[in-house]
Amino acid sequence: MSVQSQQNSNTLPTLLLLDDEEGILSSLKRTLRGLEANIVAFDSALEALQYSEQHPVEIVISDQRMPEMDGCEFLTKIRKDWPHSQRIILSAYQDFGKVSAAFNSGVVERFICKPWDNKELRFIVNKALEVLVTDSDSNDERENLLPGTPVNFHGIVAADDSMNELFTSIRHAATTNAPIFITGETGTGKELVARACHLEGFHQGEPFIGVNCANFTEHLMESQLFGHSKGAFTGAVSAQEGLFAAAKNGTLFLDEITTLSKPLQAKLLRVIQEREFTPLGTTKVQQFQAQIISASSTSIGEAVMAGEFREDLYYRLNVITFGLPPLRDRGGDILLLARFFLKKYARLEGKHFHDFNRDAIQIICGYDWPGNVRQLENVIHGMVVLNTGKKITSEMIIKALSNMVGGFTAPVKTLQGEAVMATQDSSEKPGQEGILPLWQVEKQAIEQAIAYCQGNVPKAAALLEVSPSTLYRKKQTWE
C-alpha cells in the first residue's frame, strides 16, 4: 500500500520516502513538511519501484531493513533508473557494514542514523536539495572547467582530480553521524580533512575536539577520553571533563588511533555501540552524541592482522573511509601549495617574496617530499624567515632540505629519469655551447608530443610514458 502526500507540484523535486513501518513514515512526513519538495511515501519497496519507473525521483530516503528487499538493494535499482538522484538511507549501527560498502560504491549518497534527530534530518535533506540546485546550475561550468583549477576547501588547497573527488565524498559523508576513518601518510592533512567533515556537517556549530592518541600513556589517555572525578587516582586533585563530554554534539577526532591499548580499545568499542561512557572514579553514565572521526598514518588492516587492533572496533570505525594521497602523487598541487605557503608566510613575516626562480621550481616539483604537505609548509616557512629577496632560489631550498633529518638525498626527477644533452651536430662530440639546460630539453619534448597529439595532453602523456598530471605540473613551471 502506498501513501502519498497532498503536497503535489510539477515544479518541485520529488522526495520519495520508503519504510515498511507506517509510524516511521508518518514521522518522516511530519518532520519534512514544508520543504520545497513534492513528498511521496510508500510502505512497500515494490510499489515504490513501480512509481519510480513512471515518475522522476530526485531524492530518496529508504529504510535499510525491509521484508521485500533491503534498502541498499532498493537504492541500487533507483540509481540505475535515476543516476543523478540523491539517495539517503536510514540505518541502525548494526547495519553499517553493508551500508558502508554501498556508500563506497556510490549507491548510497548519505546516511541517517537511527534513531535520528529531526533537525539533523531536515539539515541532510536540505543539503540534498542544495546539491540538486547546484548541479543543475553548474553542470556546463564543470564541463568547461580547465584541468588544474585550484580549489580551497576549508583550508585544503588542491587542484588534482583525486582531491576534488575527495571533497565531493566529504560533502556527502559529512551529513551523517556514521564514524569516518581517514588513512594517509604523516603530513598529508588528516586533521584538515576531519575539520572539513565537521564544517560540512550538521555539527558545524558544535565543538571540534582533536587528540593524538600517540601522545599519552594508557592511563593518561583513558583520563583524557572519559574524564575523572577528584581522587579517582593519585594526582587527580580535581575533577576533569573528558574529551567525550567536551565534544558535546560536535565532532571528536582521534588521530593515530592504532596506538590505543587493547583495554582502551574495548572501552571505545562500548562507547560507540552504546553511545555512553563513564568517567573514571564514578558510576555516573553519560550520553555521548558526537560524531567520531579517527585516523592513522599506519595500516589499520595490518594492525588487525597482527592482533594489535580489535577487529570488531575496526569495523565500527571503518564505516566511511577516506584515503589521502601522498603529495608526490598529487601532480601540480606541489607547486600550487608551494606558492600558497610562500604567499601566506611572506605576508605573516613581512617579507617581499612572491615566487620561486626556475631552478627552485625544478627542485620543488622533483623532490619526493616524504613528509608531505606538512614538510613542504615547514620548509617554505623556514626559508621565508631566514632569507630575504623577491624570489626563493634553489640554493635556499637545497640548504633548507639539507638541514632536515636525512638531508637532501632525493634526486630531482626528469621525464626520462636521466640527463639529456642536445648538440648542434650529433656526429660530433658536444661542446659546452651545444648543451641545453635539462628543463629546455623537457619542454621541447613535451611541446612536440602535445603538438603531435593536437593538444590532447592525456594522449601526449601516454606517448611520453608519464601521467597527465606530470605534464600539467611541468607546464606550470614554464609560465
Tab-separated table of C-alpha atoms in Angstrom:
chain	number	residue	atom	x	y	z
A	1	MET	CA	0.000	0.000	0.000
A	2	SER	CA	1.363	3.432	-0.865
A	3	VAL	CA	0.748	6.699	0.916
A	4	GLN	CA	1.221	9.955	-0.976
A	5	SER	CA	1.287	13.423	0.496
A	6	GLN	CA	-1.087	16.113	-0.686
A	7	GLN	CA	1.846	18.434	-1.419
A	8	ASN	CA	1.808	17.885	-5.197
A	9	SER	CA	3.567	20.160	-7.666
A	10	ASN	CA	5.054	19.544	-11.065
A	11	THR	CA	7.678	22.240	-10.486
A	12	LEU	CA	9.109	20.834	-7.258
A	13	PRO	CA	11.638	17.979	-6.980
A	14	THR	CA	10.156	14.678	-5.816
A	15	LEU	CA	11.205	13.331	-2.422
A	16	LEU	CA	10.358	9.617	-2.127
A	17	LEU	CA	10.090	8.088	1.358
A	18	LEU	CA	10.197	4.317	1.892
A	19	ASP	CA	9.744	2.425	5.160
A	20	ASP	CA	7.688	-0.670	5.941
A	21	GLU	CA	6.549	0.849	9.263
A	22	GLU	CA	3.651	3.265	8.925
A	23	GLY	CA	4.619	5.060	12.146
A	24	ILE	CA	8.084	5.899	10.814
A	25	LEU	CA	6.630	7.108	7.506
A	26	SER	CA	4.253	9.415	9.366
A	27	SER	CA	7.124	10.747	11.486
A	28	LEU	CA	9.269	11.384	8.405
A	29	LYS	CA	6.469	13.253	6.645
A	30	ARG	CA	5.758	15.415	9.692
A	31	THR	CA	9.423	16.291	10.065
A	32	LEU	CA	9.921	17.128	6.382
A	33	ARG	CA	6.654	19.005	5.917
A	34	GLY	CA	7.227	22.465	4.480
A	35	LEU	CA	10.350	21.647	2.473
A	36	GLU	CA	10.479	22.708	-1.167
A	37	ALA	CA	9.719	19.201	-2.414
A	38	ASN	CA	6.829	17.041	-3.573
A	39	ILE	CA	6.769	14.248	-0.949
A	40	VAL	CA	5.561	10.756	-1.858
A	41	ALA	CA	5.662	7.928	0.688
A	42	PHE	CA	5.499	4.141	0.397
A	43	ASP	CA	5.479	1.216	2.832
A	44	SER	CA	6.313	-1.267	0.041
A	45	ALA	CA	9.596	-1.329	-1.866
A	46	LEU	CA	7.930	-2.955	-4.893
A	47	GLU	CA	5.267	-0.257	-5.087
A	48	ALA	CA	7.916	2.426	-4.683
A	49	LEU	CA	9.858	0.933	-7.605
A	50	GLN	CA	6.719	0.853	-9.746
A	51	TYR	CA	6.228	4.541	-9.012
A	52	SER	CA	9.860	5.408	-9.809
A	53	GLU	CA	9.623	3.603	-13.160
A	54	GLN	CA	6.933	6.062	-14.279
A	55	HIS	CA	7.973	9.251	-12.437
A	56	PRO	CA	11.296	11.015	-11.912
A	57	VAL	CA	12.589	10.961	-8.339
A	58	GLU	CA	15.249	13.442	-7.238
A	59	ILE	CA	15.674	12.475	-3.566
A	60	VAL	CA	15.043	9.072	-1.962
A	61	ILE	CA	15.059	8.202	1.738
A	62	SER	CA	14.865	4.456	2.353
A	63	ASP	CA	14.975	2.279	5.430
A	64	GLN	CA	17.644	-0.443	5.349
A	65	ARG	CA	15.756	-3.357	6.912
A	66	MET	CA	12.577	-4.226	4.991
A	67	PRO	CA	10.847	-7.539	4.169
A	68	GLU	CA	10.726	-7.338	0.342
A	69	MET	CA	14.305	-6.123	-0.163
A	70	ASP	CA	16.812	-4.206	1.909
A	71	GLY	CA	17.466	-0.508	1.428
A	72	CYS	CA	20.813	-0.948	-0.345
A	73	GLU	CA	19.204	-3.217	-2.952
A	74	PHE	CA	16.332	-0.765	-3.419
A	75	LEU	CA	18.660	2.219	-3.861
A	76	THR	CA	20.765	0.232	-6.333
A	77	LYS	CA	17.670	-0.102	-8.530
A	78	ILE	CA	16.820	3.581	-8.068
A	79	ARG	CA	20.347	4.541	-9.068
A	80	LYS	CA	20.070	2.529	-12.267
A	81	ASP	CA	16.930	4.423	-13.345
A	82	TRP	CA	17.820	7.807	-11.838
A	83	PRO	CA	21.648	8.036	-11.570
A	84	HIS	CA	21.604	11.724	-10.593
A	85	SER	CA	19.223	11.228	-7.665
A	86	GLN	CA	20.266	11.925	-4.083
A	87	ARG	CA	19.993	8.577	-2.268
A	88	ILE	CA	19.732	8.551	1.545
A	89	ILE	CA	19.439	5.508	3.793
A	90	LEU	CA	18.038	5.096	7.301
A	91	SER	CA	20.285	2.670	9.157
A	92	ALA	CA	20.943	1.414	12.660
A	93	TYR	CA	24.557	0.970	13.758
A	94	GLN	CA	24.461	-2.805	13.360
A	95	ASP	CA	23.796	-2.390	9.625
A	96	PHE	CA	26.777	-0.151	8.957
A	97	GLY	CA	28.897	-2.911	7.394
A	98	LYS	CA	26.632	-3.383	4.384
A	99	VAL	CA	25.682	0.282	4.178
A	100	SER	CA	29.350	1.293	4.213
A	101	ALA	CA	30.029	-0.894	1.176
A	102	ALA	CA	27.043	0.688	-0.596
A	103	PHE	CA	28.334	4.169	0.217
A	104	ASN	CA	31.824	3.412	-1.085
A	105	SER	CA	30.363	2.058	-4.333
A	106	GLY	CA	28.241	5.177	-4.854
A	107	VAL	CA	24.855	3.535	-4.287
A	108	VAL	CA	24.246	5.453	-1.063
A	109	GLU	CA	24.901	9.200	-1.020
A	110	ARG	CA	24.128	9.911	2.644
A	111	PHE	CA	23.336	8.174	5.960
A	112	ILE	CA	20.744	8.946	8.567
A	113	CYS	CA	21.368	7.013	11.762
A	114	LYS	CA	18.501	5.550	13.747
A	115	PRO	CA	17.157	6.993	15.935
A	116	TRP	CA	17.524	10.292	14.087
A	117	ASP	CA	17.432	13.872	15.271
A	118	ASN	CA	14.686	15.839	13.480
A	119	LYS	CA	16.864	18.925	12.969
A	120	GLU	CA	19.620	16.738	11.583
A	121	LEU	CA	17.173	15.005	9.247
A	122	ARG	CA	15.953	18.324	7.831
A	123	PHE	CA	19.547	19.524	7.511
A	124	ILE	CA	20.524	16.446	5.486
A	125	VAL	CA	17.533	16.711	3.161
A	126	ASN	CA	18.129	20.441	2.667
A	127	LYS	CA	21.738	19.644	1.744
A	128	ALA	CA	20.481	17.162	-0.826
A	129	LEU	CA	18.131	19.811	-2.245
A	130	GLU	CA	21.040	22.257	-2.452
A	131	VAL	CA	23.084	19.701	-4.387
A	132	LEU	CA	20.255	19.316	-6.900
A	133	VAL	CA	20.131	23.071	-7.481
A	134	THR	CA	23.924	23.383	-7.647
A	135	ASP	CA	24.263	20.506	-10.092
A	136	SER	CA	21.530	21.946	-12.290
A	137	ASP	CA	23.091	25.410	-12.365
A	138	SER	CA	26.729	24.422	-12.774
A	139	ASN	CA	26.894	21.334	-14.998
A	140	ASP	CA	28.024	23.392	-18.004
A	141	GLU	CA	30.579	25.252	-15.909
A	142	ARG	CA	32.032	21.996	-14.602
A	143	GLU	CA	32.331	20.565	-18.089
A	144	ASN	CA	34.259	23.653	-19.211
A	145	LEU	CA	36.465	23.719	-16.106
A	146	LEU	CA	40.139	23.534	-17.072
A	147	PRO	CA	42.264	20.767	-15.536
A	148	GLY	CA	44.260	22.020	-12.592
A	149	THR	CA	41.813	24.725	-11.451
A	150	PRO	CA	42.738	25.482	-7.793
A	151	VAL	CA	40.193	24.930	-5.016
A	152	ASN	CA	40.406	25.984	-1.360
A	153	PHE	CA	38.139	23.583	0.511
A	154	HIS	CA	38.047	24.574	4.181
A	155	GLY	CA	41.778	25.294	4.113
A	156	ILE	CA	42.735	22.297	1.932
A	157	VAL	CA	44.285	23.768	-1.216
A	158	ALA	CA	44.285	21.477	-4.251
A	159	ALA	CA	43.733	21.186	-7.990
A	160	ASP	CA	44.424	17.483	-8.507
A	161	ASP	CA	41.436	15.373	-9.603
A	162	SER	CA	41.908	12.900	-6.730
A	163	MET	CA	41.493	15.707	-4.195
A	164	ASN	CA	38.395	17.112	-5.906
A	165	GLU	CA	36.846	13.646	-5.747
A	166	LEU	CA	37.719	13.566	-2.044
A	167	PHE	CA	35.979	16.916	-1.494
A	168	THR	CA	32.807	15.565	-3.107
A	169	SER	CA	32.915	12.484	-0.879
A	170	ILE	CA	33.382	14.671	2.206
A	171	ARG	CA	30.285	16.709	1.322
A	172	HIS	CA	28.239	13.518	1.109
A	173	ALA	CA	29.639	11.785	4.187
A	174	ALA	CA	29.652	14.815	6.450
A	175	THR	CA	25.871	14.878	6.677
A	176	THR	CA	25.784	11.671	8.693
A	177	ASN	CA	26.660	10.673	12.221
A	178	ALA	CA	28.390	7.499	10.985
A	179	PRO	CA	32.037	7.015	12.035
A	180	ILE	CA	34.623	8.181	9.496
A	181	PHE	CA	38.133	6.750	9.179
A	182	ILE	CA	40.963	8.649	7.455
A	183	THR	CA	44.137	6.996	6.211
A	184	GLY	CA	47.250	8.639	4.836
A	185	GLU	CA	50.953	9.123	5.362
A	186	THR	CA	52.201	11.518	8.038
A	187	GLY	CA	51.740	15.111	6.940
A	188	THR	CA	49.048	14.527	4.300
A	189	GLY	CA	46.451	16.613	6.168
A	190	LYS	CA	44.250	14.116	8.014
A	191	GLU	CA	43.172	16.631	10.655
A	192	LEU	CA	42.287	19.180	7.962
A	193	VAL	CA	40.037	16.561	6.351
A	194	ALA	CA	38.446	15.812	9.731
A	195	ARG	CA	37.766	19.533	10.245
A	196	ALA	CA	36.308	19.780	6.745
A	197	CYS	CA	33.903	16.921	7.582
A	198	HIS	CA	32.908	18.792	10.729
A	199	LEU	CA	32.364	22.097	8.915
A	200	GLU	CA	30.304	20.469	6.157
A	201	GLY	CA	28.053	18.603	8.569
A	202	PHE	CA	25.144	19.150	10.879
A	203	HIS	CA	27.526	19.539	13.849
A	204	GLN	CA	29.377	22.542	12.397
A	205	GLY	CA	28.187	24.876	15.172
A	206	GLU	CA	29.304	22.457	17.903
A	207	PRO	CA	32.857	21.845	19.241
A	208	PHE	CA	35.560	20.111	17.205
A	209	ILE	CA	37.846	18.253	19.635
A	210	GLY	CA	41.034	16.584	18.388
A	211	VAL	CA	43.607	14.449	20.179
A	212	ASN	CA	46.655	12.475	19.075
A	213	CYS	CA	46.375	9.125	20.837
A	214	ALA	CA	50.129	8.530	20.494
A	215	ASN	CA	50.949	11.470	22.772
A	216	PHE	CA	49.682	9.894	26.012
A	217	THR	CA	50.333	6.843	28.127
A	218	GLU	CA	47.470	4.373	28.503
A	219	HIS	CA	46.375	5.735	31.880
A	220	LEU	CA	46.527	9.393	30.825
A	221	MET	CA	44.724	8.629	27.574
A	222	GLU	CA	41.854	6.998	29.444
A	223	SER	CA	41.557	10.074	31.650
A	224	GLN	CA	41.718	12.343	28.587
A	225	LEU	CA	38.909	10.486	26.863
A	226	PHE	CA	36.499	9.787	29.704
A	227	GLY	CA	37.442	12.382	32.321
A	228	HIS	CA	37.757	11.653	36.050
A	229	SER	CA	36.465	12.663	39.446
A	230	LYS	CA	38.565	14.172	42.207
A	231	GLY	CA	40.641	11.434	43.875
A	232	ALA	CA	39.992	8.891	41.101
A	233	PHE	CA	43.741	8.164	41.061
A	234	THR	CA	46.961	9.521	42.505
A	235	GLY	CA	47.384	13.089	41.308
A	236	ALA	CA	43.707	13.658	40.497
A	237	VAL	CA	43.427	16.719	42.733
A	238	SER	CA	40.282	17.939	40.975
A	239	ALA	CA	37.587	16.638	38.673
A	240	GLN	CA	38.267	16.894	34.943
A	241	GLU	CA	35.895	16.746	31.986
A	242	GLY	CA	36.960	14.264	29.330
A	243	LEU	CA	37.022	14.714	25.568
A	244	PHE	CA	33.840	12.686	25.089
A	245	ALA	CA	31.976	15.165	27.272
A	246	ALA	CA	33.741	18.223	25.822
A	247	ALA	CA	32.781	17.240	22.263
A	248	LYS	CA	29.090	17.545	23.209
A	249	ASN	CA	27.091	17.262	19.954
A	250	GLY	CA	30.103	18.080	17.796
A	251	THR	CA	32.993	16.007	16.495
A	252	LEU	CA	35.686	14.016	18.298
A	253	PHE	CA	38.791	13.389	16.178
A	254	LEU	CA	41.064	10.550	17.351
A	255	ASP	CA	44.368	10.672	15.457
A	256	GLU	CA	46.799	7.719	15.400
A	257	ILE	CA	44.090	5.519	16.870
A	258	THR	CA	46.080	2.321	16.268
A	259	THR	CA	48.322	3.305	19.202
A	260	LEU	CA	45.496	2.780	21.728
A	261	SER	CA	45.996	-0.101	24.144
A	262	LYS	CA	43.748	-3.162	23.953
A	263	PRO	CA	41.847	-2.259	27.174
A	264	LEU	CA	41.136	1.228	25.827
A	265	GLN	CA	40.045	-0.221	22.506
A	266	ALA	CA	37.481	-2.343	24.350
A	267	LYS	CA	36.137	0.711	26.192
A	268	LEU	CA	35.988	2.749	22.991
A	269	LEU	CA	34.030	-0.046	21.312
A	270	ARG	CA	31.441	0.084	24.074
A	271	VAL	CA	31.129	3.870	23.753
A	272	ILE	CA	30.428	3.563	20.025
A	273	GLN	CA	27.945	0.727	20.500
A	274	GLU	CA	26.057	2.137	23.483
A	275	ARG	CA	26.667	5.858	22.836
A	276	GLU	CA	27.509	6.340	26.508
A	277	PHE	CA	30.577	6.451	28.793
A	278	THR	CA	31.525	6.599	32.471
A	279	PRO	CA	34.216	8.967	33.838
A	280	LEU	CA	36.970	7.383	35.964
A	281	GLY	CA	36.152	7.207	39.635
A	282	THR	CA	32.392	7.497	39.153
A	283	THR	CA	29.438	5.281	38.358
A	284	LYS	CA	27.520	8.026	36.570
A	285	VAL	CA	26.774	7.090	32.955
A	286	GLN	CA	26.817	9.980	30.492
A	287	GLN	CA	25.378	10.061	26.993
A	288	PHE	CA	27.662	10.606	24.004
A	289	GLN	CA	26.212	12.231	20.858
A	290	ALA	CA	29.242	13.490	18.948
A	291	GLN	CA	30.468	12.104	15.651
A	292	ILE	CA	33.690	10.084	15.840
A	293	ILE	CA	36.361	10.593	13.202
A	294	SER	CA	39.542	8.570	13.572
A	295	ALA	CA	42.775	8.392	11.613
A	296	SER	CA	46.047	6.522	11.320
A	297	SER	CA	49.259	7.012	9.344
A	298	THR	CA	49.906	3.268	9.527
A	299	SER	CA	47.801	0.466	8.091
A	300	ILE	CA	44.957	-0.353	10.473
A	301	GLY	CA	44.315	-3.519	8.450
A	302	GLU	CA	47.834	-4.721	9.173
A	303	ALA	CA	47.348	-3.881	12.862
A	304	VAL	CA	44.210	-6.057	12.889
A	305	MET	CA	46.033	-8.928	11.163
A	306	ALA	CA	48.885	-8.656	13.670
A	307	GLY	CA	46.449	-8.835	16.597
A	308	GLU	CA	47.313	-5.304	17.720
A	309	PHE	CA	43.897	-3.797	16.972
A	310	ARG	CA	40.461	-5.250	17.666
A	311	GLU	CA	38.692	-6.427	14.535
A	312	ASP	CA	35.230	-5.547	15.877
A	313	LEU	CA	36.384	-1.994	16.661
A	314	TYR	CA	37.912	-1.733	13.200
A	315	TYR	CA	34.533	-2.460	11.591
A	316	ARG	CA	32.802	0.035	13.862
A	317	LEU	CA	35.243	2.841	12.989
A	318	ASN	CA	35.734	1.987	9.322
A	319	VAL	CA	32.196	2.754	8.140
A	320	ILE	CA	33.254	5.568	5.783
A	321	THR	CA	36.900	5.631	4.708
A	322	PHE	CA	38.905	8.431	3.124
A	323	GLY	CA	42.377	7.695	1.807
A	324	LEU	CA	44.621	10.747	1.374
A	325	PRO	CA	47.174	10.568	-1.442
A	326	PRO	CA	50.799	11.476	-0.660
A	327	LEU	CA	51.907	14.847	-2.008
A	328	ARG	CA	54.203	13.225	-4.582
A	329	ASP	CA	51.111	11.718	-6.259
A	330	ARG	CA	49.168	14.972	-6.477
A	331	GLY	CA	50.705	16.321	-9.702
A	332	GLY	CA	50.564	20.096	-9.997
A	333	ASP	CA	49.449	20.508	-6.383
A	334	ILE	CA	53.103	20.591	-5.283
A	335	LEU	CA	53.844	23.929	-6.925
A	336	LEU	CA	50.341	25.212	-6.196
A	337	LEU	CA	50.815	24.547	-2.477
A	338	ALA	CA	54.365	25.910	-2.504
A	339	ARG	CA	53.137	29.239	-3.888
A	340	PHE	CA	50.206	29.263	-1.470
A	341	PHE	CA	52.516	28.808	1.546
A	342	LEU	CA	55.032	31.327	0.194
A	343	LYS	CA	52.345	33.984	-0.091
A	344	LYS	CA	50.982	33.113	3.346
A	345	TYR	CA	54.284	33.283	5.226
A	346	ALA	CA	55.697	36.230	3.290
A	347	ARG	CA	52.659	38.190	4.460
A	348	LEU	CA	52.916	36.931	8.047
A	349	GLU	CA	56.663	37.581	8.324
A	350	GLY	CA	56.605	40.911	6.478
A	351	LYS	CA	58.865	39.682	3.648
A	352	HIS	CA	58.799	40.512	-0.091
A	353	PHE	CA	58.970	37.002	-1.570
A	354	HIS	CA	56.427	36.499	-4.357
A	355	ASP	CA	57.660	33.420	-6.289
A	356	PHE	CA	60.441	30.880	-6.902
A	357	ASN	CA	63.115	31.070	-9.586
A	358	ARG	CA	63.178	28.440	-12.320
A	359	ASP	CA	65.794	26.194	-10.696
A	360	ALA	CA	63.922	26.327	-7.388
A	361	ILE	CA	60.716	25.252	-9.129
A	362	GLN	CA	62.530	22.289	-10.695
A	363	ILE	CA	63.683	21.145	-7.244
A	364	ILE	CA	60.277	21.656	-5.625
A	365	CYS	CA	58.463	19.709	-8.335
A	366	GLY	CA	61.081	16.959	-8.486
A	367	TYR	CA	61.548	16.294	-4.774
A	368	ASP	CA	59.576	13.395	-3.246
A	369	TRP	CA	58.516	15.290	-0.077
A	370	PRO	CA	58.446	12.272	2.266
A	371	GLY	CA	56.888	14.469	4.963
A	372	ASN	CA	54.171	15.527	2.507
A	373	VAL	CA	52.283	18.824	2.855
A	374	ARG	CA	53.483	19.415	6.400
A	375	GLN	CA	57.139	19.153	5.340
A	376	LEU	CA	56.592	21.450	2.347
A	377	GLU	CA	54.917	24.063	4.549
A	378	ASN	CA	57.617	23.923	7.216
A	379	VAL	CA	60.441	24.175	4.654
A	380	ILE	CA	58.901	27.225	2.989
A	381	HIS	CA	58.141	28.892	6.308
A	382	GLY	CA	61.749	28.395	7.393
A	383	MET	CA	63.124	29.780	4.125
A	384	VAL	CA	60.953	32.888	4.384
A	385	VAL	CA	62.110	33.545	7.938
A	386	LEU	CA	65.834	33.022	7.270
A	387	ASN	CA	66.183	34.751	3.892
A	388	THR	CA	65.390	37.991	2.098
A	389	GLY	CA	64.641	38.818	-1.515
A	390	LYS	CA	61.841	38.639	-4.049
A	391	LYS	CA	62.284	35.052	-5.237
A	392	ILE	CA	63.190	31.828	-3.451
A	393	THR	CA	66.303	30.347	-5.054
A	394	SER	CA	67.452	26.762	-5.493
A	395	GLU	CA	70.311	27.411	-3.056
A	396	MET	CA	67.818	28.350	-0.335
A	397	ILE	CA	65.799	25.173	-0.907
A	398	ILE	CA	68.812	22.864	-1.011
A	399	LYS	CA	70.138	24.379	2.216
A	400	ALA	CA	66.748	24.047	3.933
A	401	LEU	CA	66.327	20.420	2.865
A	402	SER	CA	69.924	19.549	3.749
A	403	ASN	CA	69.352	20.751	7.310
A	404	MET	CA	66.440	18.349	7.801
A	405	VAL	CA	66.642	14.836	9.197
A	406	GLY	CA	68.059	12.589	6.485
A	407	GLY	CA	69.342	15.530	4.425
A	408	PHE	CA	68.606	16.325	0.820
A	409	THR	CA	69.124	12.930	-0.784
A	410	ALA	CA	66.226	12.583	-3.209
A	411	PRO	CA	67.234	13.366	-6.792
A	412	VAL	CA	65.332	15.794	-8.952
A	413	LYS	CA	63.113	13.775	-11.298
A	414	THR	CA	63.074	14.201	-15.077
A	415	LEU	CA	60.646	12.890	-17.630
A	416	GLN	CA	63.043	10.197	-18.816
A	417	GLY	CA	64.807	9.672	-15.492
A	418	GLU	CA	68.238	10.694	-16.787
A	419	ALA	CA	70.119	13.740	-18.058
A	420	VAL	CA	69.875	14.538	-21.764
A	421	MET	CA	72.272	16.658	-23.856
A	422	ALA	CA	71.459	18.251	-27.199
A	423	THR	CA	74.191	19.191	-29.731
A	424	GLN	CA	74.344	21.130	-32.932
A	425	ASP	CA	75.750	18.081	-34.782
A	426	SER	CA	75.050	14.654	-33.317
A	427	SER	CA	78.091	13.201	-35.105
A	428	GLU	CA	80.486	15.394	-33.177
A	429	LYS	CA	81.457	15.395	-29.531
A	430	PRO	CA	79.371	18.129	-27.915
A	431	GLY	CA	80.993	21.243	-26.636
A	432	GLN	CA	79.652	23.393	-23.820
A	433	GLU	CA	77.894	25.668	-26.320
A	434	GLY	CA	75.835	22.727	-27.597
A	435	ILE	CA	74.399	21.687	-24.228
A	436	LEU	CA	70.840	22.769	-23.456
A	437	PRO	CA	69.524	23.075	-19.898
A	438	LEU	CA	67.560	19.984	-18.958
A	439	TRP	CA	64.318	21.892	-18.467
A	440	GLN	CA	64.528	23.180	-22.061
A	441	VAL	CA	65.003	19.640	-23.394
A	442	GLU	CA	61.975	18.504	-21.390
A	443	LYS	CA	59.955	21.470	-22.575
A	444	GLN	CA	60.772	20.735	-26.213
A	445	ALA	CA	59.869	17.067	-25.827
A	446	ILE	CA	56.560	17.847	-24.126
A	447	GLU	CA	55.564	20.587	-26.563
A	448	GLN	CA	56.392	18.358	-29.546
A	449	ALA	CA	54.310	15.493	-28.076
A	450	ILE	CA	51.325	17.756	-27.351
A	451	ALA	CA	51.511	19.293	-30.825
A	452	TYR	CA	51.699	15.820	-32.396
A	453	CYS	CA	48.587	14.820	-30.401
A	454	GLN	CA	46.784	18.024	-31.480
A	455	GLY	CA	46.602	19.383	-27.949
A	456	ASN	CA	45.441	16.161	-26.291
A	457	VAL	CA	47.517	16.179	-23.080
A	458	PRO	CA	46.499	12.691	-21.806
A	459	LYS	CA	47.412	11.196	-25.177
A	460	ALA	CA	50.743	13.038	-25.192
A	461	ALA	CA	51.424	11.799	-21.668
A	462	ALA	CA	50.811	8.222	-22.794
A	463	LEU	CA	53.358	8.630	-25.608
A	464	LEU	CA	55.907	10.059	-23.154
A	465	GLU	CA	55.081	7.263	-20.661
A	466	VAL	CA	54.218	9.675	-17.836
A	467	SER	CA	50.958	10.667	-16.136
A	468	PRO	CA	48.928	13.641	-17.442
A	469	SER	CA	49.365	15.353	-14.056
A	470	THR	CA	53.138	15.332	-14.636
A	471	LEU	CA	52.700	17.268	-17.882
A	472	TYR	CA	50.324	19.767	-16.264
A	473	ARG	CA	52.846	20.252	-13.464
A	474	LYS	CA	55.743	20.740	-15.887
A	475	LYS	CA	53.745	23.270	-17.903
A	476	GLN	CA	53.126	25.244	-14.716
A	477	THR	CA	56.878	25.682	-14.219
A	478	TRP	CA	57.227	27.430	-17.601
A	479	GLU	CA	54.575	30.058	-17.006
